[in-house]
mmCIF file with all atom_site columns, C-alpha atoms in Angstrom:
data_model
loop_
_atom_site.group_PDB
_atom_site.id
_atom_site.type_symbol
_atom_site.label_atom_id
_atom_site.label_alt_id
_atom_site.label_comp_id
_atom_site.label_asym_id
_atom_site.label_entity_id
_atom_site.label_seq_id
_atom_site.pdbx_PDB_ins_code
_atom_site.Cartn_x
_atom_site.Cartn_y
_atom_site.Cartn_z
_atom_site.occupancy
_atom_site.B_iso_or_equiv
_atom_site.pdbx_formal_charge
_atom_site.auth_seq_id
_atom_site.auth_comp_id
_atom_site.auth_asym_id
_atom_site.auth_atom_id
_atom_site.pdbx_PDB_model_num
ATOM 1   C CA . MET A 1 1   ? 21.340 -14.998 46.608 1.00 78.00 ? 204 MET A CA 1
ATOM 2   C CA . ARG A 1 2   ? 23.935 -13.742 49.032 1.00 88.00 ? 205 ARG A CA 1
ATOM 3   C CA . VAL A 1 3   ? 26.826 -16.068 50.002 1.00 93.00 ? 206 VAL A CA 1
ATOM 4   C CA . LEU A 1 4   ? 29.605 -15.691 52.548 1.00 95.00 ? 207 LEU A CA 1
ATOM 5   C CA . LEU A 1 5   ? 32.758 -17.617 51.700 1.00 96.00 ? 208 LEU A CA 1
ATOM 6   C CA . VAL A 1 6   ? 35.303 -18.016 54.425 1.00 97.00 ? 209 VAL A CA 1
ATOM 7   C CA . GLU A 1 7   ? 38.450 -19.415 52.820 1.00 95.00 ? 210 GLU A CA 1
ATOM 8   C CA . ASP A 1 8   ? 42.076 -18.592 53.649 1.00 94.00 ? 211 ASP A CA 1
ATOM 9   C CA . GLU A 1 9   ? 43.506 -19.955 50.262 1.00 93.00 ? 212 GLU A CA 1
ATOM 10  C CA . GLU A 1 10  ? 43.056 -16.738 48.319 1.00 94.00 ? 213 GLU A CA 1
ATOM 11  C CA . ARG A 1 11  ? 43.466 -18.136 44.908 1.00 93.00 ? 214 ARG A CA 1
ATOM 12  C CA . LEU A 1 12  ? 40.822 -20.712 45.539 1.00 92.00 ? 215 LEU A CA 1
ATOM 13  C CA . ALA A 1 13  ? 38.593 -18.098 47.182 1.00 94.00 ? 216 ALA A CA 1
ATOM 14  C CA . ASP A 1 14  ? 38.850 -15.873 44.027 1.00 94.00 ? 217 ASP A CA 1
ATOM 15  C CA . LEU A 1 15  ? 37.988 -18.804 41.779 1.00 92.00 ? 218 LEU A CA 1
ATOM 16  C CA . VAL A 1 16  ? 34.954 -19.938 43.762 1.00 92.00 ? 219 VAL A CA 1
ATOM 17  C CA . LYS A 1 17  ? 33.819 -16.321 44.030 1.00 93.00 ? 220 LYS A CA 1
ATOM 18  C CA . GLY A 1 18  ? 34.160 -15.704 40.293 1.00 91.00 ? 221 GLY A CA 1
ATOM 19  C CA . GLY A 1 19  ? 32.200 -18.841 39.497 1.00 91.00 ? 222 GLY A CA 1
ATOM 20  C CA . LEU A 1 20  ? 29.412 -18.073 41.850 1.00 90.00 ? 223 LEU A CA 1
ATOM 21  C CA . ALA A 1 21  ? 29.145 -14.393 40.825 1.00 88.00 ? 224 ALA A CA 1
ATOM 22  C CA . GLY A 1 22  ? 28.853 -15.727 37.192 1.00 85.00 ? 225 GLY A CA 1
ATOM 23  C CA . GLU A 1 23  ? 25.790 -17.672 38.422 1.00 84.00 ? 226 GLU A CA 1
ATOM 24  C CA . GLY A 1 24  ? 24.199 -14.462 39.871 1.00 81.00 ? 227 GLY A CA 1
ATOM 25  C CA . PHE A 1 25  ? 25.268 -14.905 43.502 1.00 87.00 ? 228 PHE A CA 1
ATOM 26  C CA . ALA A 1 26  ? 26.581 -11.924 45.532 1.00 89.00 ? 229 ALA A CA 1
ATOM 27  C CA . VAL A 1 27  ? 29.699 -13.254 47.293 1.00 93.00 ? 230 VAL A CA 1
ATOM 28  C CA . ASP A 1 28  ? 31.468 -11.764 50.304 1.00 94.00 ? 231 ASP A CA 1
ATOM 29  C CA . VAL A 1 29  ? 34.822 -13.211 51.250 1.00 96.00 ? 232 VAL A CA 1
ATOM 30  C CA . ALA A 1 30  ? 36.577 -13.491 54.591 1.00 96.00 ? 233 ALA A CA 1
ATOM 31  C CA . HIS A 1 31  ? 40.039 -15.042 54.857 1.00 96.00 ? 234 HIS A CA 1
ATOM 32  C CA . ASP A 1 32  ? 40.150 -16.002 58.532 1.00 96.00 ? 235 ASP A CA 1
ATOM 33  C CA . GLY A 1 33  ? 37.671 -17.413 61.066 1.00 96.00 ? 236 GLY A CA 1
ATOM 34  C CA . ARG A 1 34  ? 37.319 -14.317 63.280 1.00 96.00 ? 237 ARG A CA 1
ATOM 35  C CA . ASP A 1 35  ? 36.503 -12.070 60.311 1.00 96.00 ? 238 ASP A CA 1
ATOM 36  C CA . GLY A 1 36  ? 34.204 -14.718 58.975 1.00 96.00 ? 239 GLY A CA 1
ATOM 37  C CA . LEU A 1 37  ? 32.360 -14.976 62.330 1.00 96.00 ? 240 LEU A CA 1
ATOM 38  C CA . TRP A 1 38  ? 31.988 -11.188 62.417 1.00 96.00 ? 241 TRP A CA 1
ATOM 39  C CA . MET A 1 39  ? 30.568 -10.931 58.831 1.00 95.00 ? 242 MET A CA 1
ATOM 40  C CA . ALA A 1 40  ? 28.191 -13.798 59.432 1.00 95.00 ? 243 ALA A CA 1
ATOM 41  C CA . THR A 1 41  ? 26.973 -12.107 62.628 1.00 93.00 ? 244 THR A CA 1
ATOM 42  C CA . GLU A 1 42  ? 26.653 -8.523  61.173 1.00 90.00 ? 245 GLU A CA 1
ATOM 43  C CA . ASN A 1 43  ? 25.017 -9.570  57.840 1.00 89.00 ? 246 ASN A CA 1
ATOM 44  C CA . SER A 1 44  ? 22.247 -11.786 56.493 1.00 86.00 ? 247 SER A CA 1
ATOM 45  C CA . TYR A 1 45  ? 23.364 -14.592 54.129 1.00 91.00 ? 248 TYR A CA 1
ATOM 46  C CA . ASP A 1 46  ? 21.481 -17.306 52.284 1.00 88.00 ? 249 ASP A CA 1
ATOM 47  C CA . VAL A 1 47  ? 24.228 -19.869 52.667 1.00 92.00 ? 250 VAL A CA 1
ATOM 48  C CA . ILE A 1 48  ? 27.836 -19.899 54.210 1.00 95.00 ? 251 ILE A CA 1
ATOM 49  C CA . VAL A 1 49  ? 30.749 -21.778 52.607 1.00 96.00 ? 252 VAL A CA 1
ATOM 50  C CA . LEU A 1 50  ? 33.127 -22.348 55.413 1.00 95.00 ? 253 LEU A CA 1
ATOM 51  C CA . ASP A 1 51  ? 36.582 -23.805 55.271 1.00 93.00 ? 254 ASP A CA 1
ATOM 52  C CA . VAL A 1 52  ? 37.720 -25.905 58.283 1.00 90.00 ? 255 VAL A CA 1
ATOM 53  C CA . MET A 1 53  ? 41.439 -25.053 58.492 1.00 89.00 ? 256 MET A CA 1
ATOM 54  C CA . LEU A 1 54  ? 41.305 -21.285 59.094 1.00 93.00 ? 257 LEU A CA 1
ATOM 55  C CA . PRO A 1 55  ? 43.685 -18.937 60.904 1.00 95.00 ? 258 PRO A CA 1
ATOM 56  C CA . ARG A 1 56  ? 42.616 -17.223 64.136 1.00 92.00 ? 259 ARG A CA 1
ATOM 57  C CA . LEU A 1 57  ? 39.482 -19.391 64.517 1.00 94.00 ? 260 LEU A CA 1
ATOM 58  C CA . ASN A 1 58  ? 38.836 -22.719 62.839 1.00 93.00 ? 261 ASN A CA 1
ATOM 59  C CA . GLY A 1 59  ? 35.635 -23.517 60.854 1.00 92.00 ? 262 GLY A CA 1
ATOM 60  C CA . TYR A 1 60  ? 34.390 -25.939 63.525 1.00 90.00 ? 263 TYR A CA 1
ATOM 61  C CA . ALA A 1 61  ? 34.417 -23.047 66.075 1.00 92.00 ? 264 ALA A CA 1
ATOM 62  C CA . VAL A 1 62  ? 32.803 -20.499 63.761 1.00 94.00 ? 265 VAL A CA 1
ATOM 63  C CA . CYS A 1 63  ? 29.974 -22.978 62.928 1.00 92.00 ? 266 CYS A CA 1
ATOM 64  C CA . SER A 1 64  ? 29.516 -23.889 66.589 1.00 88.00 ? 267 SER A CA 1
ATOM 65  C CA . ARG A 1 65  ? 29.368 -20.264 67.722 1.00 91.00 ? 268 ARG A CA 1
ATOM 66  C CA . LEU A 1 66  ? 26.794 -19.300 65.129 1.00 91.00 ? 269 LEU A CA 1
ATOM 67  C CA . ARG A 1 67  ? 24.587 -22.162 66.050 1.00 87.00 ? 270 ARG A CA 1
ATOM 68  C CA . GLU A 1 68  ? 24.875 -21.400 69.755 1.00 81.00 ? 271 GLU A CA 1
ATOM 69  C CA . ALA A 1 69  ? 23.805 -17.759 68.796 1.00 85.00 ? 272 ALA A CA 1
ATOM 70  C CA . GLY A 1 70  ? 20.693 -19.099 67.080 1.00 80.00 ? 273 GLY A CA 1
ATOM 71  C CA . ASP A 1 71  ? 21.940 -18.413 63.582 1.00 87.00 ? 274 ASP A CA 1
ATOM 72  C CA . TRP A 1 72  ? 20.703 -21.352 61.373 1.00 84.00 ? 275 TRP A CA 1
ATOM 73  C CA . THR A 1 73  ? 21.936 -20.071 57.975 1.00 90.00 ? 276 THR A CA 1
ATOM 74  C CA . PRO A 1 74  ? 22.813 -23.220 55.964 1.00 92.00 ? 277 PRO A CA 1
ATOM 75  C CA . ILE A 1 75  ? 26.478 -23.988 56.267 1.00 93.00 ? 278 ILE A CA 1
ATOM 76  C CA . MET A 1 76  ? 28.606 -25.939 53.752 1.00 92.00 ? 279 MET A CA 1
ATOM 77  C CA . MET A 1 77  ? 31.966 -26.906 55.297 1.00 91.00 ? 280 MET A CA 1
ATOM 78  C CA . LEU A 1 78  ? 35.017 -27.315 53.053 1.00 88.00 ? 281 LEU A CA 1
ATOM 79  C CA . THR A 1 79  ? 38.260 -29.045 54.186 1.00 76.00 ? 282 THR A CA 1
ATOM 80  C CA . ALA A 1 80  ? 41.420 -30.668 52.856 1.00 72.00 ? 283 ALA A CA 1
ATOM 81  C CA . LYS A 1 81  ? 40.707 -33.540 55.244 1.00 62.00 ? 284 LYS A CA 1
ATOM 82  C CA . ASP A 1 82  ? 38.876 -36.524 54.059 1.00 60.00 ? 285 ASP A CA 1
ATOM 83  C CA . GLY A 1 83  ? 37.537 -38.965 56.548 1.00 62.00 ? 286 GLY A CA 1
ATOM 84  C CA . VAL A 1 84  ? 34.335 -40.116 58.351 1.00 62.00 ? 287 VAL A CA 1
ATOM 85  C CA . TYR A 1 85  ? 35.552 -38.632 61.627 1.00 66.00 ? 288 TYR A CA 1
ATOM 86  C CA . ASP A 1 86  ? 36.101 -35.119 60.061 1.00 70.00 ? 289 ASP A CA 1
ATOM 87  C CA . GLU A 1 87  ? 32.768 -35.227 58.377 1.00 71.00 ? 290 GLU A CA 1
ATOM 88  C CA . ALA A 1 88  ? 31.135 -36.296 61.598 1.00 74.00 ? 291 ALA A CA 1
ATOM 89  C CA . GLU A 1 89  ? 32.705 -33.466 63.502 1.00 77.00 ? 292 GLU A CA 1
ATOM 90  C CA . ALA A 1 90  ? 31.590 -30.854 60.984 1.00 76.00 ? 293 ALA A CA 1
ATOM 91  C CA . LEU A 1 91  ? 28.025 -32.145 61.195 1.00 76.00 ? 294 LEU A CA 1
ATOM 92  C CA . ASP A 1 92  ? 28.117 -32.541 64.946 1.00 75.00 ? 295 ASP A CA 1
ATOM 93  C CA . ASN A 1 93  ? 29.155 -28.773 65.180 1.00 76.00 ? 296 ASN A CA 1
ATOM 94  C CA . GLY A 1 94  ? 26.065 -27.810 63.241 1.00 81.00 ? 297 GLY A CA 1
ATOM 95  C CA . ALA A 1 95  ? 27.114 -27.830 59.669 1.00 85.00 ? 298 ALA A CA 1
ATOM 96  C CA . ASP A 1 96  ? 24.375 -28.839 57.005 1.00 87.00 ? 299 ASP A CA 1
ATOM 97  C CA . ASP A 1 97  ? 26.814 -30.352 54.582 1.00 88.00 ? 300 ASP A CA 1
ATOM 98  C CA . TYR A 1 98  ? 30.484 -31.283 53.951 1.00 85.00 ? 301 TYR A CA 1
ATOM 99  C CA . LEU A 1 99  ? 32.749 -31.257 50.938 1.00 87.00 ? 302 LEU A CA 1
ATOM 100 C CA . ALA A 1 100 ? 36.321 -32.440 50.859 1.00 85.00 ? 303 ALA A CA 1
ATOM 101 C CA . LYS A 1 101 ? 39.091 -30.726 48.715 1.00 84.00 ? 304 LYS A CA 1
ATOM 102 C CA . PRO A 1 102 ? 39.787 -30.993 45.958 1.00 83.00 ? 305 PRO A CA 1
ATOM 103 C CA . PHE A 1 103 ? 36.214 -30.758 44.853 1.00 86.00 ? 306 PHE A CA 1
ATOM 104 C CA . SER A 1 104 ? 34.257 -30.274 41.654 1.00 87.00 ? 307 SER A CA 1
ATOM 105 C CA . TYR A 1 105 ? 32.835 -26.822 41.204 1.00 87.00 ? 308 TYR A CA 1
ATOM 106 C CA . VAL A 1 106 ? 29.774 -28.431 39.613 1.00 88.00 ? 309 VAL A CA 1
ATOM 107 C CA . VAL A 1 107 ? 29.183 -30.478 42.699 1.00 89.00 ? 310 VAL A CA 1
ATOM 108 C CA . LEU A 1 108 ? 29.731 -27.545 45.007 1.00 90.00 ? 311 LEU A CA 1
ATOM 109 C CA . LEU A 1 109 ? 27.136 -25.499 43.048 1.00 89.00 ? 312 LEU A CA 1
ATOM 110 C CA . ALA A 1 110 ? 24.629 -28.346 43.108 1.00 88.00 ? 313 ALA A CA 1
ATOM 111 C CA . ARG A 1 111 ? 24.991 -28.806 46.833 1.00 88.00 ? 314 ARG A CA 1
ATOM 112 C CA . LEU A 1 112 ? 24.644 -25.105 47.463 1.00 89.00 ? 315 LEU A CA 1
ATOM 113 C CA . ARG A 1 113 ? 21.388 -24.973 45.530 1.00 84.00 ? 316 ARG A CA 1
ATOM 114 C CA . ALA A 1 114 ? 20.203 -27.992 47.486 1.00 82.00 ? 317 ALA A CA 1
ATOM 115 C CA . LEU A 1 115 ? 20.966 -26.222 50.823 1.00 83.00 ? 318 LEU A CA 1
ATOM 116 C CA . MET A 1 116 ? 19.091 -23.202 49.713 1.00 78.00 ? 319 MET A CA 1
ATOM 117 C CA . ARG A 1 117 ? 16.076 -25.294 48.736 1.00 72.00 ? 320 ARG A CA 1
ATOM 118 C CA . ARG A 1 118 ? 16.242 -26.769 52.235 1.00 69.00 ? 321 ARG A CA 1
ATOM 119 C CA . GLY A 1 119 ? 16.722 -23.342 53.862 1.00 60.00 ? 322 GLY A CA 1
ATOM 120 C CA . GLY A 1 120 ? 17.400 -22.392 57.308 1.00 55.00 ? 323 GLY A CA 1
ATOM 121 C CA . ARG A 1 121 ? 15.108 -23.667 60.026 1.00 51.00 ? 324 ARG A CA 1
ATOM 122 C CA . GLU A 1 122 ? 12.991 -20.300 59.898 1.00 47.00 ? 325 GLU A CA 1
ATOM 123 C CA . ARG A 1 123 ? 13.383 -19.548 56.212 1.00 48.00 ? 326 ARG A CA 1
ATOM 124 C CA . PRO A 1 124 ? 10.827 -20.750 53.594 1.00 49.00 ? 327 PRO A CA 1
ATOM 125 C CA . VAL A 1 125 ? 11.862 -22.604 50.626 1.00 56.00 ? 328 VAL A CA 1
ATOM 126 C CA . SER A 1 126 ? 9.977  -20.297 48.197 1.00 75.00 ? 329 SER A CA 1
ATOM 127 C CA . ILE A 1 127 ? 8.506  -16.797 48.773 1.00 84.00 ? 330 ILE A CA 1
ATOM 128 C CA . THR A 1 128 ? 4.994  -15.933 47.684 1.00 89.00 ? 331 THR A CA 1
ATOM 129 C CA . VAL A 1 129 ? 3.850  -12.235 47.152 1.00 92.00 ? 332 VAL A CA 1
ATOM 130 C CA . GLY A 1 130 ? 0.312  -12.257 45.933 1.00 92.00 ? 333 GLY A CA 1
ATOM 131 C CA . ASP A 1 131 ? 0.478  -14.510 42.852 1.00 93.00 ? 334 ASP A CA 1
ATOM 132 C CA . LEU A 1 132 ? 4.091  -13.953 42.377 1.00 94.00 ? 335 LEU A CA 1
ATOM 133 C CA . VAL A 1 133 ? 6.235  -16.987 43.411 1.00 92.00 ? 336 VAL A CA 1
ATOM 134 C CA . ILE A 1 134 ? 10.097 -16.768 43.911 1.00 90.00 ? 337 ILE A CA 1
ATOM 135 C CA . ASP A 1 135 ? 12.057 -19.899 44.079 1.00 84.00 ? 338 ASP A CA 1
ATOM 136 C CA . PRO A 1 136 ? 15.590 -18.780 45.473 1.00 75.00 ? 339 PRO A CA 1
ATOM 137 C CA . ALA A 1 137 ? 17.302 -22.234 44.976 1.00 64.00 ? 340 ALA A CA 1
ATOM 138 C CA . GLY A 1 138 ? 16.002 -22.826 41.541 1.00 69.00 ? 341 GLY A CA 1
ATOM 139 C CA . LEU A 1 139 ? 16.476 -19.158 40.362 1.00 76.00 ? 342 LEU A CA 1
ATOM 140 C CA . ARG A 1 140 ? 12.826 -19.454 39.133 1.00 85.00 ? 343 ARG A CA 1
ATOM 141 C CA . CYS A 1 141 ? 10.047 -16.912 39.176 1.00 93.00 ? 344 CYS A CA 1
ATOM 142 C CA . ARG A 1 142 ? 6.407  -17.197 38.047 1.00 94.00 ? 345 ARG A CA 1
ATOM 143 C CA . ARG A 1 143 ? 3.242  -15.143 38.285 1.00 94.00 ? 346 ARG A CA 1
ATOM 144 C CA . GLY A 1 144 ? 0.263  -17.576 38.613 1.00 92.00 ? 347 GLY A CA 1
ATOM 145 C CA . GLU A 1 145 ? 1.101  -20.415 36.166 1.00 91.00 ? 348 GLU A CA 1
ATOM 146 C CA . THR A 1 146 ? 3.277  -18.290 33.911 1.00 95.00 ? 349 THR A CA 1
ATOM 147 C CA . ASP A 1 147 ? 7.095  -18.559 34.195 1.00 95.00 ? 350 ASP A CA 1
ATOM 148 C CA . ILE A 1 148 ? 9.104  -15.367 34.025 1.00 96.00 ? 351 ILE A CA 1
ATOM 149 C CA . ALA A 1 149 ? 12.679 -15.427 32.695 1.00 95.00 ? 352 ALA A CA 1
ATOM 150 C CA . LEU A 1 150 ? 15.010 -13.264 34.727 1.00 93.00 ? 353 LEU A CA 1
ATOM 151 C CA . THR A 1 151 ? 18.757 -12.736 34.549 1.00 90.00 ? 354 THR A CA 1
ATOM 152 C CA . PRO A 1 152 ? 20.646 -13.767 37.698 1.00 85.00 ? 355 PRO A CA 1
ATOM 153 C CA . LYS A 1 153 ? 21.050 -10.094 38.752 1.00 88.00 ? 356 LYS A CA 1
ATOM 154 C CA . GLU A 1 154 ? 17.387 -9.383  38.155 1.00 92.00 ? 357 GLU A CA 1
ATOM 155 C CA . PHE A 1 155 ? 16.448 -12.295 40.311 1.00 91.00 ? 358 PHE A CA 1
ATOM 156 C CA . ALA A 1 156 ? 18.817 -11.174 43.008 1.00 87.00 ? 359 ALA A CA 1
ATOM 157 C CA . VAL A 1 157 ? 17.193 -7.790  43.247 1.00 92.00 ? 360 VAL A CA 1
ATOM 158 C CA . LEU A 1 158 ? 13.660 -9.252  43.212 1.00 93.00 ? 361 LEU A CA 1
ATOM 159 C CA . HIS A 1 159 ? 14.628 -11.742 45.868 1.00 89.00 ? 362 HIS A CA 1
ATOM 160 C CA . ALA A 1 160 ? 15.840 -8.969  48.116 1.00 87.00 ? 363 ALA A CA 1
ATOM 161 C CA . LEU A 1 161 ? 12.497 -7.164  47.694 1.00 93.00 ? 364 LEU A CA 1
ATOM 162 C CA . ALA A 1 162 ? 10.417 -10.348 48.107 1.00 91.00 ? 365 ALA A CA 1
ATOM 163 C CA . ARG A 1 163 ? 12.011 -11.284 51.430 1.00 84.00 ? 366 ARG A CA 1
ATOM 164 C CA . ARG A 1 164 ? 10.399 -7.996  52.854 1.00 87.00 ? 367 ARG A CA 1
ATOM 165 C CA . PRO A 1 165 ? 7.071  -7.815  51.131 1.00 90.00 ? 368 PRO A CA 1
ATOM 166 C CA . GLY A 1 166 ? 5.232  -4.599  51.702 1.00 91.00 ? 369 GLY A CA 1
ATOM 167 C CA . GLU A 1 167 ? 8.254  -2.926  53.230 1.00 91.00 ? 370 GLU A CA 1
ATOM 168 C CA . VAL A 1 168 ? 10.341 -0.089  51.746 1.00 92.00 ? 371 VAL A CA 1
ATOM 169 C CA . VAL A 1 169 ? 13.890 -1.406  50.751 1.00 91.00 ? 372 VAL A CA 1
ATOM 170 C CA . SER A 1 170 ? 16.451 1.361   50.086 1.00 91.00 ? 373 SER A CA 1
ATOM 171 C CA . LYS A 1 171 ? 18.757 1.468   47.262 1.00 89.00 ? 374 LYS A CA 1
ATOM 172 C CA . GLY A 1 172 ? 21.689 0.966   49.523 1.00 85.00 ? 375 GLY A CA 1
ATOM 173 C CA . GLU A 1 173 ? 20.138 -2.201  50.955 1.00 85.00 ? 376 GLU A CA 1
ATOM 174 C CA . LEU A 1 174 ? 19.502 -3.580  47.512 1.00 88.00 ? 377 LEU A CA 1
ATOM 175 C CA . LEU A 1 175 ? 23.148 -3.011  46.602 1.00 84.00 ? 378 LEU A CA 1
ATOM 176 C CA . ALA A 1 176 ? 24.291 -4.795  49.646 1.00 78.00 ? 379 ALA A CA 1
ATOM 177 C CA . GLN A 1 177 ? 22.035 -7.783  49.083 1.00 77.00 ? 380 GLN A CA 1
ATOM 178 C CA . ALA A 1 178 ? 22.292 -8.185  45.302 1.00 81.00 ? 381 ALA A CA 1
ATOM 179 C CA . TRP A 1 179 ? 25.870 -7.047  44.760 1.00 77.00 ? 382 TRP A CA 1
ATOM 180 C CA . ASP A 1 180 ? 28.810 -7.413  47.273 1.00 65.00 ? 383 ASP A CA 1
ATOM 181 C CA . PHE A 1 181 ? 30.913 -5.281  49.513 1.00 61.00 ? 384 PHE A CA 1
ATOM 182 C CA . SER A 1 182 ? 33.551 -4.682  46.892 1.00 62.00 ? 385 SER A CA 1
ATOM 183 C CA . TYR A 1 183 ? 31.102 -3.049  44.451 1.00 67.00 ? 386 TYR A CA 1
ATOM 184 C CA . ASP A 1 184 ? 32.032 0.605   43.869 1.00 69.00 ? 387 ASP A CA 1
ATOM 185 C CA . GLY A 1 185 ? 30.244 1.341   40.661 1.00 74.00 ? 388 GLY A CA 1
ATOM 186 C CA . ASP A 1 186 ? 27.258 3.703   39.983 1.00 81.00 ? 389 ASP A CA 1
ATOM 187 C CA . PRO A 1 187 ? 24.510 3.020   42.643 1.00 80.00 ? 390 PRO A CA 1
ATOM 188 C CA . ASN A 1 188 ? 21.929 4.085   40.024 1.00 86.00 ? 391 ASN A CA 1
ATOM 189 C CA . ILE A 1 189 ? 22.447 0.659   38.450 1.00 90.00 ? 392 ILE A CA 1
ATOM 190 C CA . VAL A 1 190 ? 19.699 -0.384  40.826 1.00 92.00 ? 393 VAL A CA 1
ATOM 191 C CA . GLU A 1 191 ? 17.143 1.782   38.864 1.00 93.00 ? 394 GLU A CA 1
ATOM 192 C CA . VAL A 1 192 ? 18.091 -0.024  35.628 1.00 93.00 ? 395 VAL A CA 1
ATOM 193 C CA . TYR A 1 193 ? 17.274 -3.433  37.215 1.00 94.00 ? 396 TYR A CA 1
ATOM 194 C CA . ILE A 1 194 ? 14.090 -2.086  38.831 1.00 95.00 ? 397 ILE A CA 1
ATOM 195 C CA . SER A 1 195 ? 12.862 -0.902  35.386 1.00 95.00 ? 398 SER A CA 1
ATOM 196 C CA . ALA A 1 196 ? 13.853 -4.238  33.794 1.00 95.00 ? 399 ALA A CA 1
ATOM 197 C CA . LEU A 1 197 ? 11.947 -6.099  36.592 1.00 96.00 ? 400 LEU A CA 1
ATOM 198 C CA . ARG A 1 198 ? 8.762  -3.960  36.051 1.00 96.00 ? 401 ARG A CA 1
ATOM 199 C CA . ARG A 1 199 ? 8.733  -4.885  32.338 1.00 96.00 ? 402 ARG A CA 1
ATOM 200 C CA . LYS A 1 200 ? 8.845  -8.500  33.145 1.00 96.00 ? 403 LYS A CA 1
ATOM 201 C CA . ILE A 1 201 ? 6.857  -9.084  36.315 1.00 96.00 ? 404 ILE A CA 1
ATOM 202 C CA . ASP A 1 202 ? 4.248  -6.272  35.971 1.00 95.00 ? 405 ASP A CA 1
ATOM 203 C CA . GLY A 1 203 ? 3.821  -5.026  32.534 1.00 94.00 ? 406 GLY A CA 1
ATOM 204 C CA . PRO A 1 204 ? 2.835  -8.266  30.713 1.00 95.00 ? 407 PRO A CA 1
ATOM 205 C CA . PHE A 1 205 ? 0.227  -9.032  33.482 1.00 94.00 ? 408 PHE A CA 1
ATOM 206 C CA . GLY A 1 206 ? -1.312 -5.568  33.633 1.00 94.00 ? 409 GLY A CA 1
ATOM 207 C CA . LYS A 1 207 ? -0.271 -5.267  37.327 1.00 92.00 ? 410 LYS A CA 1
ATOM 208 C CA . THR A 1 208 ? 1.609  -2.663  39.422 1.00 93.00 ? 411 THR A CA 1
ATOM 209 C CA . THR A 1 209 ? 3.395  -4.444  42.308 1.00 94.00 ? 412 THR A CA 1
ATOM 210 C CA . LEU A 1 210 ? 6.872  -3.027  42.214 1.00 96.00 ? 413 LEU A CA 1
ATOM 211 C CA . MET A 1 211 ? 6.500  0.572   43.627 1.00 94.00 ? 414 MET A CA 1
ATOM 212 C CA . THR A 1 212 ? 9.005  3.433   43.864 1.00 94.00 ? 415 THR A CA 1
ATOM 213 C CA . VAL A 1 213 ? 8.850  5.214   47.185 1.00 93.00 ? 416 VAL A CA 1
ATOM 214 C CA . ARG A 1 214 ? 10.354 8.580   46.290 1.00 90.00 ? 417 ARG A CA 1
ATOM 215 C CA . GLY A 1 215 ? 13.464 9.437   48.379 1.00 88.00 ? 418 GLY A CA 1
ATOM 216 C CA . ALA A 1 216 ? 13.228 6.152   50.304 1.00 90.00 ? 419 ALA A CA 1
ATOM 217 C CA . GLY A 1 217 ? 13.534 3.166   47.953 1.00 93.00 ? 420 GLY A CA 1
ATOM 218 C CA . TYR A 1 218 ? 11.230 0.488   46.596 1.00 95.00 ? 421 TYR A CA 1
ATOM 219 C CA . ARG A 1 219 ? 8.450  -1.775  47.668 1.00 95.00 ? 422 ARG A CA 1
ATOM 220 C CA . LEU A 1 220 ? 7.219  -5.036  46.458 1.00 95.00 ? 423 LEU A CA 1
ATOM 221 C CA . GLU A 1 221 ? 3.389  -5.668  47.311 1.00 92.00 ? 424 GLU A CA 1
ATOM 222 C CA . ALA A 1 222 ? 0.691  -8.105  46.415 1.00 85.00 ? 425 ALA A CA 1
ATOM 223 C CA . ALA A 1 223 ? -1.402 -6.968  43.495 1.00 69.00 ? 426 ALA A CA 1
#
């Protein structure tokens, strides 16, 4: 799952990013409101974690502008303020949830999963491709009635493919969705995860649904 974290406290941003990355999220970070707004506009995210007190453009304004543009990506707002009026202002500007600092990382993670289960207004809670069902919020996958155990990164690659069933998704697009902007390793790492996914979602079931389109990328289709 891809997360945009807009937080000007760099130490806090690093801690939250590290924790979410350990859970299998791909996390992009912006340290001011204008950069955060630009990144949210130019990229697709499953959820946005947005601080209120930001330089250049505050979180209320970022949230309001996204909603005015028709972007209904779930937004969790963070702030050092703590009061019913601040919470009301966040919600009135279009936020889906609100968490005051200092906060428990466990609570943040639980609320993010709840937001992803709820999804944006035009985003399904789960994705079905044939008899393959992907639950993004629960990080669960099954084929028919059989659960399939995936690592967080395997799940992230599968999720990126499942959101575009029947379409060719390039290696670069998979890197952008399942990793983050700062990744500068070997792009062939994608092939490793594709092979692992085939062994788990296709092989045991005698199916071929994860296809390689030579020179273009990969395609997930219904069996």
